[in-house]
Coordinates of C-alpha atoms in Angstrom, one line a residue:
T1 CA -69.1 -17.0 83.2
G2 CA -66.9 -16.4 86.1
L3 CA -69.4 -13.8 87.5
H4 CA -71.5 -13.7 90.6
A5 CA -74.3 -11.6 92.1
V6 CA -75.7 -11.6 95.6
D7 CA -79.4 -11.0 96.3
G8 CA -80.0 -9.2 93.1
G9 CA -76.9 -7.1 93.4
P10 CA -74.5 -6.1 90.6
A11 CA -72.6 -8.8 88.8
R12 CA -68.9 -9.0 89.9
C13 CA -65.9 -11.1 89.0
W14 CA -66.1 -14.4 91.0
G15 CA -63.1 -13.6 93.1
C16 CA -64.7 -11.3 95.7
Q17 CA -67.6 -13.5 96.5
G18 CA -69.0 -13.3 100.0
H19 CA -66.4 -10.8 101.4
A20 CA -67.5 -7.2 101.9
D21 CA -64.0 -6.0 102.0
Y22 CA -63.1 -7.8 99.0
E23 CA -66.0 -6.6 97.1
S24 CA -65.1 -3.0 98.1
Y25 CA -61.6 -3.5 96.8
H26 CA -62.9 -5.0 93.5
D27 CA -65.4 -2.2 93.0
N28 CA -63.3 0.7 94.0
E29 CA -59.6 -0.2 93.4
W30 CA -58.9 -3.3 91.4
G31 CA -58.2 -2.3 87.7
Y32 CA -58.4 1.3 87.9
P33 CA -55.3 3.0 86.5
V34 CA -52.7 4.3 88.9
A35 CA -49.7 6.5 88.3
D36 CA -48.8 7.5 91.8
D37 CA -45.3 6.1 92.7
H38 CA -46.1 5.3 96.3
R39 CA -49.2 3.3 95.5
L40 CA -47.4 1.4 92.7
F41 CA -44.5 0.6 95.1
E42 CA -46.9 -0.4 97.7
K43 CA -48.7 -2.8 95.5
I44 CA -45.8 -4.6 93.8
C45 CA -44.4 -5.1 97.3
L46 CA -47.8 -6.5 98.6
E47 CA -48.0 -8.8 95.6
G48 CA -44.6 -10.1 96.6
F49 CA -46.0 -10.6 100.2
Q50 CA -48.9 -12.4 98.7
A51 CA -46.9 -15.2 97.0
G52 CA -48.2 -18.5 98.6
L53 CA -51.2 -16.7 100.2
S54 CA -54.5 -15.3 99.2
W55 CA -54.9 -11.6 98.4
L56 CA -57.7 -11.5 101.0
T57 CA -55.1 -12.3 103.6
I58 CA -52.8 -9.4 102.5
L59 CA -55.8 -6.9 102.1
R60 CA -56.9 -7.5 105.7
K61 CA -53.4 -6.7 106.8
R62 CA -52.8 -3.9 104.5
E63 CA -53.1 -1.1 107.0
N64 CA -50.6 -2.9 109.3
F65 CA -48.3 -3.2 106.3
R66 CA -48.6 0.6 105.7
S67 CA -47.9 1.4 109.4
A68 CA -45.0 -1.1 109.5
F69 CA -43.3 0.2 106.2
A70 CA -43.8 4.0 106.6
D71 CA -46.8 4.1 104.2
F72 CA -44.6 2.5 101.6
D73 CA -42.7 5.7 101.1
F74 CA -39.7 4.0 99.4
R75 CA -37.4 6.9 100.3
K76 CA -38.0 6.1 103.9
V77 CA -37.9 2.3 103.5
A78 CA -34.7 2.4 101.6
E79 CA -33.1 3.7 105.0
F80 CA -34.4 0.7 107.0
G81 CA -31.6 -1.3 108.6
D82 CA -31.1 -4.6 110.5
D83 CA -33.0 -3.4 113.5
D84 CA -36.0 -2.6 111.3
V85 CA -35.9 -6.2 109.9
E86 CA -35.8 -7.7 113.4
R87 CA -38.7 -5.4 114.4
L88 CA -40.7 -6.4 111.3
V89 CA -40.1 -10.1 111.8
L90 CA -41.7 -9.8 115.2
D91 CA -44.7 -7.8 114.0
A92 CA -47.8 -10.1 114.1
G93 CA -49.8 -7.6 112.2
I94 CA -48.0 -8.4 108.9
V95 CA -46.7 -11.5 107.2
R96 CA -43.5 -12.3 109.2
H97 CA -41.5 -13.6 106.3
R98 CA -37.8 -12.5 106.7
G99 CA -37.1 -12.9 103.0
K100 CA -39.9 -10.8 101.9
I101 CA -39.2 -8.2 104.5
V102 CA -35.7 -7.8 103.4
S103 CA -36.8 -7.8 99.8
T104 CA -39.2 -4.9 100.4
I105 CA -36.1 -2.9 101.7
N106 CA -34.0 -3.9 98.8
N107 CA -36.8 -2.9 96.3
A108 CA -37.0 0.5 97.9
K109 CA -33.5 1.1 97.1
R110 CA -34.0 -0.1 93.7
A111 CA -37.0 2.1 93.3
L112 CA -34.8 5.2 94.1
E113 CA -32.5 4.1 91.3
M114 CA -35.4 3.6 88.9
V115 CA -36.8 7.1 89.6
K116 CA -33.4 8.5 89.0
E117 CA -33.1 6.6 85.6
E118 CA -36.7 6.7 84.4
G119 CA -38.2 9.7 86.0
S120 CA -40.8 7.8 88.0
L121 CA -42.0 4.3 88.8
G122 CA -45.1 5.2 86.9
A123 CA -43.2 6.1 83.7
Y124 CA -41.3 2.8 83.9
F125 CA -44.4 0.6 84.3
W126 CA -46.8 2.3 82.0
R127 CA -44.4 2.3 79.0
H128 CA -45.0 -1.5 79.3
E129 CA -48.7 -1.2 78.9
P130 CA -49.6 -4.2 76.6
G131 CA -51.9 -4.5 73.7
P132 CA -55.1 -6.6 73.9
E133 CA -53.3 -9.4 72.2
D134 CA -51.0 -10.1 75.1
R135 CA -53.2 -12.3 77.2
P136 CA -52.2 -14.5 80.2
T137 CA -51.5 -18.1 79.7
K138 CA -53.8 -18.9 82.7
L139 CA -56.1 -16.8 84.7
D140 CA -57.8 -17.5 88.0
H141 CA -60.4 -14.8 88.7
A142 CA -61.2 -16.5 92.0
T143 CA -58.2 -14.7 93.5
L144 CA -58.7 -11.3 91.7
G145 CA -55.2 -11.9 90.4
S146 CA -53.5 -13.7 87.9
L147 CA -52.0 -17.3 88.4
G148 CA -50.6 -17.0 84.8
K149 CA -48.3 -14.7 83.0
T150 CA -47.8 -12.9 79.7
E151 CA -44.9 -12.0 77.5
T152 CA -45.2 -8.5 78.9
S153 CA -45.1 -9.5 82.6
T154 CA -42.2 -11.9 81.8
R155 CA -40.3 -9.2 80.1
I156 CA -40.9 -6.8 83.0
S157 CA -40.0 -9.5 85.5
K158 CA -36.7 -10.2 83.8
D159 CA -35.8 -6.4 83.5
L160 CA -36.7 -5.9 87.3
K161 CA -34.6 -8.8 88.2
K162 CA -31.7 -7.4 86.2
R163 CA -32.1 -4.1 87.9
G164 CA -31.8 -6.0 91.2
W165 CA -35.4 -6.2 92.3
S166 CA -36.7 -9.4 94.1
F167 CA -39.9 -11.2 94.5
V168 CA -41.0 -10.0 91.1
G169 CA -41.7 -13.1 89.1
P170 CA -44.0 -13.0 86.0
T171 CA -47.1 -14.0 87.7
T172 CA -46.6 -11.4 90.6
V173 CA -45.9 -8.6 88.0
Y174 CA -49.1 -9.6 86.0
A175 CA -51.3 -9.5 89.2
F176 CA -49.8 -6.1 89.8
M177 CA -50.6 -5.0 86.2
Q178 CA -54.2 -6.1 86.8
A179 CA -54.6 -4.3 90.0
M180 CA -52.9 -1.0 88.8
G181 CA -55.0 -0.9 85.7
I182 CA -52.2 -1.4 83.3
V183 CA -54.6 -4.1 81.9
N184 CA -58.4 -4.3 82.4
D185 CA -59.2 -7.9 83.5
H186 CA -62.7 -7.2 84.9
L187 CA -64.7 -10.0 83.1
D188 CA -67.3 -9.1 80.4
G189 CA -70.6 -8.6 82.3
C190 CA -68.9 -7.2 85.5
H191 CA -70.5 -4.0 86.5
C192 CA -67.0 -2.5 86.9
R193 CA -65.6 -3.3 83.4
E194 CA -67.0 -0.4 81.6
K195 CA -66.1 2.1 84.5
V196 CA -62.6 0.9 84.4
E197 CA -62.5 1.2 80.6
K198 CA -63.8 4.8 80.8
A199 CA -61.1 5.4 83.5
R200 CA -58.4 4.1 81.4
A201 CA -59.6 6.1 78.3
T202 CA -59.2 9.4 80.1
F203 CA -56.1 8.4 82.3
K204 CA -53.0 10.5 81.5
R205 CA -50.2 7.9 81.2
P206 CA -47.1 9.2 82.9
K207 CA -44.1 10.0 80.7

């Protein structure tokens, strides 16, 4: 079923098995709808950093990432220069991948442009909210993220790249959509699925 339960506890999606911090993330964050631009920017950047790694690795470094990248305030990150890149490459608390670090700074600049053009990041991403028929070609709930893609995530990825964003491939975008509640991929039988559905039902989509 893709579910697990420990010592009579609630059934959860398989991906968070055995890790208390992962279970907390699954229960309290993953799939709940988000409109806040800082959180949206943070998540799409962290999904880019995750490429080739597990989300658990990124989750355990998240506070370090927040400290290193000015709490993902893209207005501040957009001002980072070469000295900041060198500082971050030496920061053992984050993933020291020069390309991903440079990408985050680039994407902060692109985020500023998007806010000017679209009103907010939330308005942009939520206008791409898909219908239930747009399902991924492949899902691996063991990672609490998609290893697949959909027509919608592919379309968003292409548009973001056209706008100059980087490290935003279709699978990265779909994992972002899952995490930010743009879709609800908690499995049937997971104790969070109904709560997320209720949250999505009352959520005010940004315009």
